GROMACS .gro file of C-alpha atoms in nm:
model
  187
    1ASP     CA    1  -4.327   0.393  -0.541
    2VAL     CA    2  -4.148   0.357  -0.219
    3LEU     CA    3  -3.864   0.581  -0.365
    4GLU     CA    4  -4.133   0.870  -0.444
    5ASN     CA    5  -4.291   0.841  -0.129
    6ALA     CA    6  -3.936   0.864   0.092
    7ASN     CA    7  -3.944   1.214   0.271
    8SER     CA    8  -3.647   1.150   0.513
    9LEU     CA    9  -3.309   1.050   0.456
   10ASP     CA   10  -3.347   0.730   0.635
   11ASP     CA   11  -3.650   0.645   0.445
   12LYS     CA   12  -3.473   0.726   0.127
   13PHE     CA   13  -3.193   0.511   0.261
   14THR     CA   14  -3.378   0.224   0.307
   15ALA     CA   15  -3.567   0.243  -0.034
   16TYR     CA   16  -3.243   0.284  -0.221
   17PHE     CA   17  -3.068   0.038  -0.026
   18TYR     CA   18  -3.320  -0.234  -0.115
   19LYS     CA   19  -3.307  -0.140  -0.441
   20MET     CA   20  -2.947  -0.174  -0.450
   21LYS     CA   21  -2.987  -0.533  -0.310
   22THR     CA   22  -3.204  -0.644  -0.594
   23PHE     CA   23  -2.933  -0.635  -0.870
   24ALA     CA   24  -2.707  -0.872  -0.663
   25GLU     CA   25  -2.962  -1.131  -0.652
   26GLU     CA   26  -3.057  -1.442  -0.848
   27GLU     CA   27  -2.924  -1.537  -1.209
   28ASN     CA   28  -2.996  -1.175  -1.359
   29ARG     CA   29  -2.704  -1.023  -1.137
   30ASP     CA   30  -2.604  -0.675  -1.264
   31TYR     CA   31  -2.360  -0.538  -0.989
   32GLN     CA   32  -2.297  -0.243  -1.212
   33LYS     CA   33  -2.638  -0.118  -1.176
   34GLY     CA   34  -2.631  -0.184  -0.779
   35ILE     CA   35  -2.267   0.013  -0.785
   36VAL     CA   36  -2.487   0.321  -0.940
   37VAL     CA   37  -2.753   0.300  -0.716
   38GLY     CA   38  -2.506   0.233  -0.435
   39LEU     CA   39  -2.295   0.557  -0.526
   40GLN     CA   40  -2.615   0.758  -0.533
   41ILE     CA   41  -2.691   0.687  -0.208
   42CYS     CA   42  -2.323   0.774  -0.076
   43LYS     CA   43  -2.406   1.131  -0.280
   44MET     CA   44  -2.707   1.173  -0.048
   45TYR     CA   45  -2.481   1.152   0.245
   46GLY     CA   46  -2.216   1.374   0.106
   47ILE     CA   47  -1.958   1.116  -0.026
   48THR     CA   48  -1.952   1.175  -0.405
   49ILE     CA   49  -1.723   0.890  -0.578
   50PRO     CA   50  -1.697   0.859  -0.933
   51ASN     CA   51  -1.846   0.531  -1.095
   52SER     CA   52  -1.470   0.476  -1.276
   53PRO     CA   53  -1.208   0.676  -1.086
   54ASN     CA   54  -0.904   0.726  -1.265
   55ARG     CA   55  -0.533   0.783  -1.202
   56THR     CA   56  -0.583   1.117  -1.110
   57ASP     CA   57  -0.885   1.042  -0.851
   58LEU     CA   58  -0.685   0.764  -0.681
   59MET     CA   59  -0.347   0.989  -0.647
   60LYS     CA   60  -0.565   1.268  -0.504
   61GLU     CA   61  -0.729   1.035  -0.263
   62ASN     CA   62  -0.395   0.866  -0.159
   63VAL     CA   63  -0.260   1.221  -0.080
   64LYS     CA   64  -0.583   1.296   0.116
   65LEU     CA   65  -0.576   1.002   0.328
   66GLU     CA   66  -0.195   1.075   0.400
   67MET     CA   67  -0.279   1.397   0.539
   68LYS     CA   68  -0.568   1.287   0.754
   69LEU     CA   69  -0.368   0.994   0.891
   70ARG     CA   70  -0.072   1.230   0.950
   71ASN     CA   71   0.235   1.008   0.955
   72GLN     CA   72  -0.014   0.733   1.174
   73PRO     CA   73  -0.033   0.390   1.090
   74LEU     CA   74  -0.371   0.260   0.980
   75THR     CA   75  -0.438   0.070   1.295
   76VAL     CA   76  -0.519   0.446   1.422
   77LEU     CA   77  -0.830   0.336   1.356
   78SER     CA   78  -0.881   0.060   1.608
   79LYS     CA   79  -0.826   0.365   1.889
   80LEU     CA   80  -1.194   0.505   1.744
   81PRO     CA   81  -1.462   0.465   1.955
   82ARG     CA   82  -1.699   0.199   1.817
   83THR     CA   83  -2.086   0.258   1.663
   84ASP     CA   84  -2.357   0.032   1.562
   85ASP     CA   85  -2.466   0.315   1.358
   86SER     CA   86  -2.313   0.237   1.051
   87THR     CA   87  -2.560   0.362   0.754
   88VAL     CA   88  -2.318   0.521   0.543
   89PHE     CA   89  -2.036   0.222   0.596
   90ARG     CA   90  -2.310  -0.029   0.525
   91ILE     CA   91  -2.374   0.139   0.185
   92LEU     CA   92  -2.003   0.163   0.093
   93ASN     CA   93  -1.933  -0.218   0.238
   94GLU     CA   94  -2.159  -0.320  -0.049
   95VAL     CA   95  -2.049  -0.093  -0.313
   96HIS     CA   96  -1.716  -0.236  -0.232
   97GLN     CA   97  -1.811  -0.581  -0.244
   98TYR     CA   98  -1.977  -0.521  -0.576
   99ALA     CA   99  -1.689  -0.337  -0.734
  100THR     CA  100  -1.506  -0.628  -0.619
  101PHE     CA  101  -1.717  -0.858  -0.773
  102GLU     CA  102  -1.716  -0.627  -1.111
  103GLY     CA  103  -1.315  -0.635  -1.080
  104ASN     CA  104  -1.348  -0.285  -1.076
  105ASN     CA  105  -1.038  -0.280  -0.811
  106ASP     CA  106  -1.014   0.114  -0.878
  107LEU     CA  107  -1.351   0.191  -0.750
  108ALA     CA  108  -1.293  -0.060  -0.468
  109THR     CA  109  -0.977   0.107  -0.370
  110LEU     CA  110  -1.117   0.455  -0.404
  111ILE     CA  111  -1.391   0.348  -0.171
  112THR     CA  112  -1.164   0.197   0.089
  113LYS     CA  113  -0.956   0.471   0.110
  114ARG     CA  114  -1.240   0.722   0.110
  115ALA     CA  115  -1.416   0.483   0.388
  116VAL     CA  116  -1.103   0.554   0.623
  117ARG     CA  117  -1.088   0.907   0.585
  118PHE     CA  118  -1.454   0.913   0.669
  119SER     CA  119  -1.426   0.707   0.981
  120LEU     CA  120  -1.133   0.905   1.055
  121LYS     CA  121  -1.311   1.248   1.041
  122LYS     CA  122  -1.644   1.125   1.207
  123GLY     CA  123  -1.447   0.976   1.490
  124PHE     CA  124  -1.588   0.628   1.498
  125LEU     CA  125  -1.526   0.291   1.391
  126SER     CA  126  -1.822   0.054   1.277
  127LYS     CA  127  -1.830  -0.318   1.178
  128ASP     CA  128  -1.861  -0.248   0.796
  129MET     CA  129  -1.541  -0.039   0.802
  130VAL     CA  130  -1.369  -0.333   0.941
  131SER     CA  131  -1.503  -0.588   0.639
  132ILE     CA  132  -1.397  -0.301   0.374
  133LEU     CA  133  -1.049  -0.336   0.547
  134ALA     CA  134  -1.059  -0.690   0.515
  135SER     CA  135  -1.193  -0.728   0.161
  136HIS     CA  136  -0.919  -0.465   0.057
  137VAL     CA  137  -0.674  -0.689   0.192
  138THR     CA  138  -0.766  -0.989  -0.004
  139MET     CA  139  -0.785  -0.759  -0.317
  140LEU     CA  140  -0.400  -0.649  -0.250
  141ASN     CA  141  -0.299  -1.009  -0.194
  142LYS     CA  142  -0.323  -1.049  -0.588
  143ASP     CA  143  -0.063  -0.861  -0.667
  144ILE     CA  144   0.299  -0.985  -0.493
  145SER     CA  145   0.419  -0.639  -0.551
  146LYS     CA  146   0.131  -0.483  -0.320
  147ALA     CA  147   0.274  -0.701  -0.017
  148LYS     CA  148   0.374  -0.451   0.229
  149LEU     CA  149   0.042  -0.239   0.160
  150ALA     CA  150  -0.124  -0.563   0.215
  151TYR     CA  151   0.046  -0.622   0.515
  152ALA     CA  152  -0.025  -0.256   0.633
  153TYR     CA  153  -0.433  -0.304   0.564
  154ALA     CA  154  -0.433  -0.655   0.742
  155ASN     CA  155  -0.282  -0.504   1.085
  156ALA     CA  156  -0.576  -0.241   1.060
  157ALA     CA  157  -0.802  -0.480   0.974
  158GLU     CA  158  -0.674  -0.718   1.252
  159LYS     CA  159  -0.656  -0.426   1.489
  160THR     CA  160  -1.016  -0.282   1.420
  161SER     CA  161  -1.190  -0.612   1.419
  162GLU     CA  162  -1.071  -0.691   1.805
  163VAL     CA  163  -1.293  -0.386   1.888
  164PHE     CA  164  -1.570  -0.597   1.782
  165ARG     CA  165  -1.441  -0.911   1.915
  166GLU     CA  166  -1.773  -1.026   2.070
  167ASP     CA  167  -1.892  -1.038   1.696
  168LYS     CA  168  -1.740  -1.368   1.621
  169GLY     CA  169  -1.859  -1.376   1.269
  170LEU     CA  170  -1.686  -1.049   1.192
  171TYR     CA  171  -1.375  -1.173   1.388
  172TYR     CA  172  -1.346  -1.500   1.223
  173GLU     CA  173  -1.426  -1.351   0.885
  174VAL     CA  174  -1.118  -1.128   0.941
  175GLN     CA  175  -0.888  -1.392   1.076
  176LEU     CA  176  -0.970  -1.620   0.786
  177THR     CA  177  -0.889  -1.346   0.547
  178LEU     CA  178  -0.554  -1.273   0.703
  179HIS     CA  179  -0.423  -1.634   0.770
  180GLY     CA  180  -0.565  -1.759   0.441
  181GLY     CA  181  -0.427  -1.485   0.226
  182ILE     CA  182  -0.123  -1.223   0.362
  183TYR     CA  183   0.021  -1.370   0.654
  184PRO     CA  184   0.137  -1.686   0.482
  185LEU     CA  185   0.280  -1.483   0.193
  186LEU     CA  186   0.503  -1.288   0.453
  187ARG     CA  187   0.639  -1.616   0.609
   0.00000   0.00000   0.00000
């Protein structure tokens, strides 16, 4: 009912966001349904992400990210101005979490890289972007062969979290993720 009456993009976002969140509640969780709804919201904002990315999708995203970074490290994100308007990043963060819970690491990886590109394109940094980076580090920690890549994302997560240092919850979430995962591996 609410979805049918939503006229503006913000109203549609709110309606779809709460619909998506209902799939992650209680004992009847269905993160896959939440992912589908979340990706529909992303599409409304011009970000098309396949539900089940294949190897080609991941390779294309890698190339696009490398081109966007132009040989700069991921920590370049910390130099972007901060924003509190993070509608798209809020959705990307939720869908990233659902993908991680579902064990869909390819989708989580694609979302991370797309979010980095989107942040660079828009020229701002949001708190949700920081959470996406930290979550990605946790996922990468599961494969020791990706330690160098995990460390690059960890540095970016740490530097970007410092932009929002007054948000103690976010800052400590990132610190806990890094010091409980990647940093001890590198010692």
